[in-house]
XYZ file of C-alpha atoms in Angstrom:
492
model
C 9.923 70.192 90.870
C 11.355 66.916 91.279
C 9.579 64.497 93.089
C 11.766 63.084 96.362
C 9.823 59.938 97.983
C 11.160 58.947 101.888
C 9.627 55.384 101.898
C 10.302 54.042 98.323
C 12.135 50.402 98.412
C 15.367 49.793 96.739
C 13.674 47.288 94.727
C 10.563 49.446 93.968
C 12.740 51.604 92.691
C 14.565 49.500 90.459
C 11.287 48.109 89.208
C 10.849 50.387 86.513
C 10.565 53.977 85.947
C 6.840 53.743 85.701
C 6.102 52.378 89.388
C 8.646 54.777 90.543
C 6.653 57.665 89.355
C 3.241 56.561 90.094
C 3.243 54.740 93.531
C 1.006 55.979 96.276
C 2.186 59.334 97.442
C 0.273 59.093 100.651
C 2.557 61.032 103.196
C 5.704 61.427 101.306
C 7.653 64.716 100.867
C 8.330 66.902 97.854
C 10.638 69.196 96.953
C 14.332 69.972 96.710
C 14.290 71.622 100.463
C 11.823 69.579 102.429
C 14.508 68.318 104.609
C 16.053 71.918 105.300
C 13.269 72.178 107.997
C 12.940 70.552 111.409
C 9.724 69.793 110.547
C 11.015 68.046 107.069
C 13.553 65.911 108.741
C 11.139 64.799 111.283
C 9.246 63.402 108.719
C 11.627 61.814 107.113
C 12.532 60.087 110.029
C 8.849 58.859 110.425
C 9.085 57.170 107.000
C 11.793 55.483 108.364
C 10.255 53.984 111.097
C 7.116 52.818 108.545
C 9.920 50.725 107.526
C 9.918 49.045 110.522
C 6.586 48.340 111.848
C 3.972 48.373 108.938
C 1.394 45.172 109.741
C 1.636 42.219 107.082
C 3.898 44.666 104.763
C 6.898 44.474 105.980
C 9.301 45.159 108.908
C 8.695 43.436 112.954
C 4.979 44.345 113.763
C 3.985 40.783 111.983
C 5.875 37.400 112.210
C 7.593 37.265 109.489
C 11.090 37.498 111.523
C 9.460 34.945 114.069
C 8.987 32.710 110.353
C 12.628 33.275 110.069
C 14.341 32.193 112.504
C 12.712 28.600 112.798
C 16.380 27.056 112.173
C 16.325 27.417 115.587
C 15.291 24.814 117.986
C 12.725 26.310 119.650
C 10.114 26.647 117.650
C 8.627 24.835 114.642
C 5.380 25.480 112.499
C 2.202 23.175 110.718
C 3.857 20.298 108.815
C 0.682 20.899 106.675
C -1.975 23.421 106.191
C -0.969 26.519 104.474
C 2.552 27.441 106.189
C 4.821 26.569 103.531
C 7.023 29.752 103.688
C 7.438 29.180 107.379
C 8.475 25.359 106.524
C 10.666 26.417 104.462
C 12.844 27.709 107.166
C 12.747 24.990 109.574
C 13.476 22.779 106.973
C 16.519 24.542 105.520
C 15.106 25.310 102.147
C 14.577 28.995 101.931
C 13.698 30.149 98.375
C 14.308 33.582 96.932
C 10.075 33.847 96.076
C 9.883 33.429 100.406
C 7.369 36.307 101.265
C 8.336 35.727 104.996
C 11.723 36.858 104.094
C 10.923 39.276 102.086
C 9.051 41.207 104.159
C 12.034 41.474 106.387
C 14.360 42.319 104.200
C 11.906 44.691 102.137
C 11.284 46.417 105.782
C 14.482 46.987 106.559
C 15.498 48.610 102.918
C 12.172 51.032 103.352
C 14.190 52.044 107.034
C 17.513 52.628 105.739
C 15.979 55.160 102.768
C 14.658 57.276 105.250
C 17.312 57.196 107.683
C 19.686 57.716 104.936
C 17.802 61.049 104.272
C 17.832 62.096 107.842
C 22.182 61.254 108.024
C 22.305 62.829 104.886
C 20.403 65.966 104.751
C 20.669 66.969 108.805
C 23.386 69.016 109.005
C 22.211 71.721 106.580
C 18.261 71.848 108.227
C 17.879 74.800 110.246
C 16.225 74.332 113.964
C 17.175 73.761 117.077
C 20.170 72.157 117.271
C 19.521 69.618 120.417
C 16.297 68.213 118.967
C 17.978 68.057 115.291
C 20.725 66.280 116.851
C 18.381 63.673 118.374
C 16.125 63.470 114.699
C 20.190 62.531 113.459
C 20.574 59.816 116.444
C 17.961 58.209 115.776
C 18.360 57.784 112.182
C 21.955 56.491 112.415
C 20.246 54.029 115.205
C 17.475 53.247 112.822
C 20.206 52.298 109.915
C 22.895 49.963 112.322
C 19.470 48.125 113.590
C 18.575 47.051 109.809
C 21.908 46.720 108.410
C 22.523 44.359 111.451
C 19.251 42.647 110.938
C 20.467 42.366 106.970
C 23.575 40.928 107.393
C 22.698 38.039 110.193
C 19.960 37.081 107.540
C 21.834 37.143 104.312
C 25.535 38.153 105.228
C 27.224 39.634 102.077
C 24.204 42.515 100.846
C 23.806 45.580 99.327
C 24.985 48.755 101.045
C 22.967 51.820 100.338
C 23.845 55.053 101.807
C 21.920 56.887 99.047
C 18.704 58.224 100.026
C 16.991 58.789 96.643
C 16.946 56.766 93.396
C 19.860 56.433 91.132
C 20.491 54.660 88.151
C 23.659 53.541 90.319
C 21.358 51.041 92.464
C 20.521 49.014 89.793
C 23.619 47.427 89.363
C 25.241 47.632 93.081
C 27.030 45.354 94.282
C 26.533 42.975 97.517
C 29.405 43.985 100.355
C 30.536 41.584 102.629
C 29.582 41.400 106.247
C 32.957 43.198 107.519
C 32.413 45.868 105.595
C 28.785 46.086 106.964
C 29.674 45.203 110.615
C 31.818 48.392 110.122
C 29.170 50.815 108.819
C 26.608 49.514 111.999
C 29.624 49.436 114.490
C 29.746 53.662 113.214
C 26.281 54.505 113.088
C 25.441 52.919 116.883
C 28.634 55.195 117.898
C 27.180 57.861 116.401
C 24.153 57.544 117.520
C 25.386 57.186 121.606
C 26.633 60.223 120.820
C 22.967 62.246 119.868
C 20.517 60.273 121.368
C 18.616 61.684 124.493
C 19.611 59.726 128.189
C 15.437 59.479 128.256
C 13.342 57.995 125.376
C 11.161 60.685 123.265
C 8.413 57.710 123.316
C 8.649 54.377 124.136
C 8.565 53.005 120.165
C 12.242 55.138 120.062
C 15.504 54.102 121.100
C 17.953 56.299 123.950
C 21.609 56.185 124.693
C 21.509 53.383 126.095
C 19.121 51.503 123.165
C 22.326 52.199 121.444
C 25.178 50.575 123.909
C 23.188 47.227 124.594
C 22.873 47.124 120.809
C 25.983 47.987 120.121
C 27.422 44.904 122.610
C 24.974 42.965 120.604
C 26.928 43.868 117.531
C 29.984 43.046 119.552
C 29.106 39.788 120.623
C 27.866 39.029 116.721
C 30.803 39.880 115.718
C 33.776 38.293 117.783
C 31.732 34.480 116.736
C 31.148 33.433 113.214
C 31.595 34.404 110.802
C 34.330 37.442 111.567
C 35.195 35.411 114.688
C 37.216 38.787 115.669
C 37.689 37.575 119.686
C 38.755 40.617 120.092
C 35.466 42.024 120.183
C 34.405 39.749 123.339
C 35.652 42.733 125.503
C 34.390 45.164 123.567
C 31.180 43.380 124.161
C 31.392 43.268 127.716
C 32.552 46.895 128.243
C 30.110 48.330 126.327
C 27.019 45.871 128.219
C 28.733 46.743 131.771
C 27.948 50.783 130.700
C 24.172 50.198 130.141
C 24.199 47.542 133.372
C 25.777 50.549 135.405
C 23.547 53.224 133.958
C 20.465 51.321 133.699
C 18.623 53.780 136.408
C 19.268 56.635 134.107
C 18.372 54.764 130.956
C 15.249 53.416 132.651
C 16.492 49.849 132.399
C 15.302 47.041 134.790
C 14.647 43.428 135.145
C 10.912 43.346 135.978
C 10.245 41.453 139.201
C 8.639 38.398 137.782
C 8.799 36.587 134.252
C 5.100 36.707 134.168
C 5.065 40.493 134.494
C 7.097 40.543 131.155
C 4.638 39.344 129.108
C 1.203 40.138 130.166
C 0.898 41.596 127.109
C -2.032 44.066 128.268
C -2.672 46.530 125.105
C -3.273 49.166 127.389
C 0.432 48.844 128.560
C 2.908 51.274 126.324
C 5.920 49.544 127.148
C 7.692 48.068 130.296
C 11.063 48.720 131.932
C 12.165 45.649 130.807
C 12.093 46.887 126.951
C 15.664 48.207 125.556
C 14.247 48.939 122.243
C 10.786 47.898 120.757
C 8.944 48.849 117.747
C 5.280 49.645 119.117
C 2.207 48.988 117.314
C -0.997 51.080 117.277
C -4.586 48.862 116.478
C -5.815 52.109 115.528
C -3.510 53.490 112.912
C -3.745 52.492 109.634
C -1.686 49.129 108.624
C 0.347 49.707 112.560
C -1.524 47.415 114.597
C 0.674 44.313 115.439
C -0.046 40.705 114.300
C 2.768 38.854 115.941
C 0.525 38.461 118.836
C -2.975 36.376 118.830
C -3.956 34.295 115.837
C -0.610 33.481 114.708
C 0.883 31.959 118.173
C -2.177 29.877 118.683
C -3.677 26.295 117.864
C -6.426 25.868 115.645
C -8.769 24.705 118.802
C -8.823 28.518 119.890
C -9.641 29.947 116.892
C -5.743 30.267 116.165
C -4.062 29.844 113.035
C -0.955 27.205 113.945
C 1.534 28.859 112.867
C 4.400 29.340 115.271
C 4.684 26.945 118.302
C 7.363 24.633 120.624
C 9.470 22.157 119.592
C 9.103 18.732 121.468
C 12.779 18.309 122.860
C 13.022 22.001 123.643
C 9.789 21.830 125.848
C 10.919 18.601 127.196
C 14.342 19.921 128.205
C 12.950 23.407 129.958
C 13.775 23.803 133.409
C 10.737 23.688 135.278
C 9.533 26.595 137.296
C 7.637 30.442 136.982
C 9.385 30.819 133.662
C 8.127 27.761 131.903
C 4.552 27.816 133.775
C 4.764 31.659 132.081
C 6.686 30.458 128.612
C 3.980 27.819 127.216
C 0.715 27.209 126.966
C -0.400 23.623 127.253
C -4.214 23.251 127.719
C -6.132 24.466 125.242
C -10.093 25.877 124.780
C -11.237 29.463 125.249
C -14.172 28.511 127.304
C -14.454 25.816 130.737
C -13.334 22.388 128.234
C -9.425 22.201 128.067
C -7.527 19.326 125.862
C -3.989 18.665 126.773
C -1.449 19.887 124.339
C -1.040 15.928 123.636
C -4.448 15.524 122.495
C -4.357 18.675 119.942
C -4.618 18.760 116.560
C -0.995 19.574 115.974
C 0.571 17.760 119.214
C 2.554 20.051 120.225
C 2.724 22.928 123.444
C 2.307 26.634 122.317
C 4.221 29.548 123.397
C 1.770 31.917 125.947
C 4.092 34.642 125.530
C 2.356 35.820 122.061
C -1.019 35.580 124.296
C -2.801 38.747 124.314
C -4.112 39.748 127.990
C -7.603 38.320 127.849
C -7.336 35.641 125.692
C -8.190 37.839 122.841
C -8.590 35.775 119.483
C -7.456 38.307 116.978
C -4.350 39.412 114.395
C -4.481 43.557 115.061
C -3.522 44.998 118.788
C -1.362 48.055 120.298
C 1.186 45.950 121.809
C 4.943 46.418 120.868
C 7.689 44.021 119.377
C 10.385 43.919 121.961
C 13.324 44.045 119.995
C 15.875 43.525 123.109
C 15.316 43.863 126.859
C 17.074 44.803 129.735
C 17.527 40.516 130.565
C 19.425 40.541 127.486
C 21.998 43.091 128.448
C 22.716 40.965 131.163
C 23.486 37.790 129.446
C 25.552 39.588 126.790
C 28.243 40.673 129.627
C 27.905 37.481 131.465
C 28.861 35.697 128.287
C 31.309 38.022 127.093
C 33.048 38.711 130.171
C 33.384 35.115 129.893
C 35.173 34.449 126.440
C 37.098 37.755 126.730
C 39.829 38.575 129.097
C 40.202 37.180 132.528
C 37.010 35.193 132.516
C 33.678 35.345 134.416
C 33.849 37.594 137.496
C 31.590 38.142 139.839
C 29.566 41.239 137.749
C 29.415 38.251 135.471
C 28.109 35.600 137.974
C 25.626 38.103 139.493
C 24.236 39.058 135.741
C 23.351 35.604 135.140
C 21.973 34.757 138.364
C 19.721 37.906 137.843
C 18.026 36.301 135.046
C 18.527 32.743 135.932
C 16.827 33.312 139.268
C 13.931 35.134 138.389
C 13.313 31.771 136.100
C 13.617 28.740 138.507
C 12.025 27.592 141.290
C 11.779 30.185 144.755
C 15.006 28.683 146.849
C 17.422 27.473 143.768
C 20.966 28.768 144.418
C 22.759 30.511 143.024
C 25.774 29.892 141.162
C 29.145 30.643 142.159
C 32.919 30.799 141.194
C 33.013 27.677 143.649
C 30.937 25.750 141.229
C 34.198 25.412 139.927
C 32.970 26.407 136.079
C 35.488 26.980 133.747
C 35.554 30.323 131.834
C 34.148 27.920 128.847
C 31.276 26.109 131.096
C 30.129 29.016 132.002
C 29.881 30.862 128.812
C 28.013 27.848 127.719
C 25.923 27.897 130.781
C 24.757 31.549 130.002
C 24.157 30.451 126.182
C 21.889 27.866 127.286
C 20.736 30.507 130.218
C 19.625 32.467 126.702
C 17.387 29.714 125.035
C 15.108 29.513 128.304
C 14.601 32.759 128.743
C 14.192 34.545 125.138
C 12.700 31.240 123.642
C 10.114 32.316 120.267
C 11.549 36.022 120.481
C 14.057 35.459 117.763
C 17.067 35.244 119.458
C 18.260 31.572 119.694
C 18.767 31.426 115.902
C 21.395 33.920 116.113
C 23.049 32.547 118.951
C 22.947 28.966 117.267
C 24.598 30.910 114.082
C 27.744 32.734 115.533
C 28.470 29.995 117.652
C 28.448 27.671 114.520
C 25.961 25.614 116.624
C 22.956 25.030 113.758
C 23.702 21.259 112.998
C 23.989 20.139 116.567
C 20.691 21.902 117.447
C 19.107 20.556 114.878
C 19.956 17.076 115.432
C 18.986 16.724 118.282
C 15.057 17.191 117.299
C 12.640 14.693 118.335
C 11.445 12.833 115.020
C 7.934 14.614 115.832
C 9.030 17.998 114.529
C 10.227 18.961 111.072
C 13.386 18.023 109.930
C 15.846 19.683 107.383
C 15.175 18.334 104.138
C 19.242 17.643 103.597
C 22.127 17.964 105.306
C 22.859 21.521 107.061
C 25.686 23.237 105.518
C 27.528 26.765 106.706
C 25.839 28.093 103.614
C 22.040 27.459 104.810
C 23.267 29.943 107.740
C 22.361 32.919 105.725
C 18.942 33.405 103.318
C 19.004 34.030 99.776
C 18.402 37.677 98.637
C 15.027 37.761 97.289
C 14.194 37.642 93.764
C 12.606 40.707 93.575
C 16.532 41.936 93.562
C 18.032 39.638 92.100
C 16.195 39.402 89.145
C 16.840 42.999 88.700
C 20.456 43.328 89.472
C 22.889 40.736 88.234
C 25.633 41.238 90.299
C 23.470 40.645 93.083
C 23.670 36.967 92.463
C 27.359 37.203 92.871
């Protein structure tokens, strides 16, 4: 009986022949017709999801995407210590041997094999049809989320809609981002398509999970480097559907900023979340690192490695949102030391606080992959840059978030600012940095905007600095060696 394995990676598999056929088969399926049952598929889907969330492994349930997006100018790491593969992004040397990367990209390959087996293998399993259907949604969800993940990382990559090993995947070939912007643009269609108006759990995305992803994707893809305008009001239609259905979806903006992140373990998920990846302290290798140790200083029992950049901090409008957004006193017990006077001189970001205070790497809280604030900004921004300009859905969206932010009594804006269609675009970008700062967003916005080298020059001296001058081609990572050494024509 031939052995079928659901969370193999692509470059596991092209490891050798040996490691293929002796790796942990802990939970994996066998047999020709395991995926002929409901049960079957379900599983399969499960493995996909490993691929997302699996603690220091790979996938979102660790920092390693937080490590990845330091580009960015919100947040910067140690210039010392032992943080070199987090360095090596914020100072625009990224080497193919980067675990940080890695685990991303490893994570996202481990979610695609299973979801490939669920897309592949679902119309012939027999069940009920409804619940099948929603196994299917999800998977197609679960493949557009990594390929889009993928490509914004490394542009031109492999596309593998295989779900078991071939001889084939040792010598594919890298596709460009079109032609993977076109596979995620038909899975998230797909997948509005099957997936339930209500979330099976919170850790799973719904319809609308798939619309505000799929303006994301819009957004993405009408900047650089498709720069397809066209897709600004494909963005903005697609936003206004979750934004009108948000009720039904479950969508809201939570009252306060500070409610977003109290980050209390006991706490599944808020209204806030469009689509998280949850993690479980006790299942094994599922707890979540991102929060804890890795967000804070050294003087709390922290390990330094993610925190604010000077000018950033300097720049952010006061109010709720920045009281809520940093920390900047630090000491567990009644002694506090001004961020000036810490060892690495620099704020930290509270929202990676765990309720409590709690000093450790391994809780049940989720990484938020998008919330319902997001949403908002995309339509504001596209309805912007696409047809007709801002109107007043696109004012009110911005002042939603915007408000919630500043000070009680700020107004809010109005066409008789007298923005342009271009001010205000830019207001809402900038609208974007403040409120999703250290929750890997503003690197992406910096990239499709072709912003990176402007950003990055305007860092105070006190932070890292790239290490030579910032190209187009420093926008994307290169594949890891663990592929490339492998497959030739990955270097291509």
């Amino acid at each position: 009986m031939k052995k079928l394995s659901i969370y193999i990676l692509i470059g596991l598999l092209a490891a050798s022949c040996k490691n293929y056929l002796e790796e942990d088969t802990t939970g994996l399926l066998y047999g020709p017709n395991v995926l002929s049952s409901q049960d079957g598929l379900e599983s399969a889907l499960t493995g996909a999801y490993k691929g997302l969330g699996s603690q220091w492994s790979y996938g979102f349930i660790h920092p390693s995407a937080n490590a990845a997006v330091l580009g960015a100018d919100d947040v910067t790491t140690h210039p010392a210590s032992n943080k070199a593969d987090w360095r090596e992004f914020d100072q625009f040397n990224v080497s193919t041997t980067n675990q940080r990367s890695g685990a991303v990209y490893n994570g996202c390959y481990k979610a695609i094999q299973g979801a490939n087996n669920v897309i592949n293998n679902y119309t012939k399993t027999v069940g009920t049809k409804a619940t099948i259907d929603i196994i299917a949604g999800e998977a197609y969800f679960i493949r557009a989320f990594s390929y889009y993940w993928l490509t914004r990382f490394y542009g031109s990559i492999p596309l593998v809609t295989a779900g078991e090993y071939s001889d084939d995947l040792l010598t594919i070939k890298k596709s460009t981002p079109a032609e993977v912007y076109e596979m995620i643009v038909a899975d998230l269609k797909k997948a509005e398509t099957m997936l339930p108006t209500v979330k099976r759990d919170p850790g799973r995305p719904n319809v609308g999970s798939a619309k505000a992803f799929l303006a994301d994707v819009y957004l993405t893809m009408a900047g650089w480097p498709l720069k397809q305008a066209d897709k600004y009001d494909l963005a903005a239609a697609k936003a206004k559907e979750v934004i009108d259905n948000r009720a039904a979806y479950g969508f809201q903006l939570l009252p306060t900023f500070a409610a977003v992140f109290e980050n209390d373990p006991a706490v599944a998920a808020t209204a806030e979340s469009v689509y998280q990846i949850s993690g479980f302290a006790a299942g094994s290798g599922t707890a979540n690192a991102t929060y804890g140790n890795t967000a804070m200083p050294g003087e709390e029992g922290g390990w330094d490695d993610m925190f604010a950049e000077l000018t950033f901090f300097k720049n952010f409008p006061e109010g709720p949102r920045k009281d809520a957004t940093f920390r900047t006193e630090f000491g567990l017990g009644a002694t506090k030391i001004p961020w000036q006077q810490s060892l690495t001189k620099h704020p930290y970001y509270k929202k990676w606080y765990i309720k409590g205070n709690i000093v450790t790497s391994s809780i049940s809280l989720p990484s938020v992959m998008m919330r319902y604030a997001h949403v908002l900004t995309i339509y504001a921004e596209a309805k912007a840059r696409g047809t007709g300009g801002p109107d007043q859905a696109a004012y009110d969206a911005l002042n939603q978030v915007r408000l919630r932010g500043l000070p009680a009594g700020t107004k809010p804006l109005t066409p008789a600012d007298g923005l342009t269609a271009a001010q205000f675009a830019d207001a809402v970008v900038q609208e974007r940095a403040w409120e999703f700062a250290c929750e890997r967003t503003r690197w992406f916005d910096l990239v499709r905007l072709e912003r990176v080298e402007a950003a990055n020059a305007a860092k105070s001296p006190d932070d890292l600095q790239p290490i030579k001058p910032i190209t187009k081609a420093n926008y994307w990572f290169p594949l890891p060696y663990t592929d490339t050494s492998i497959n030739p024509n990955l270097n291509q």
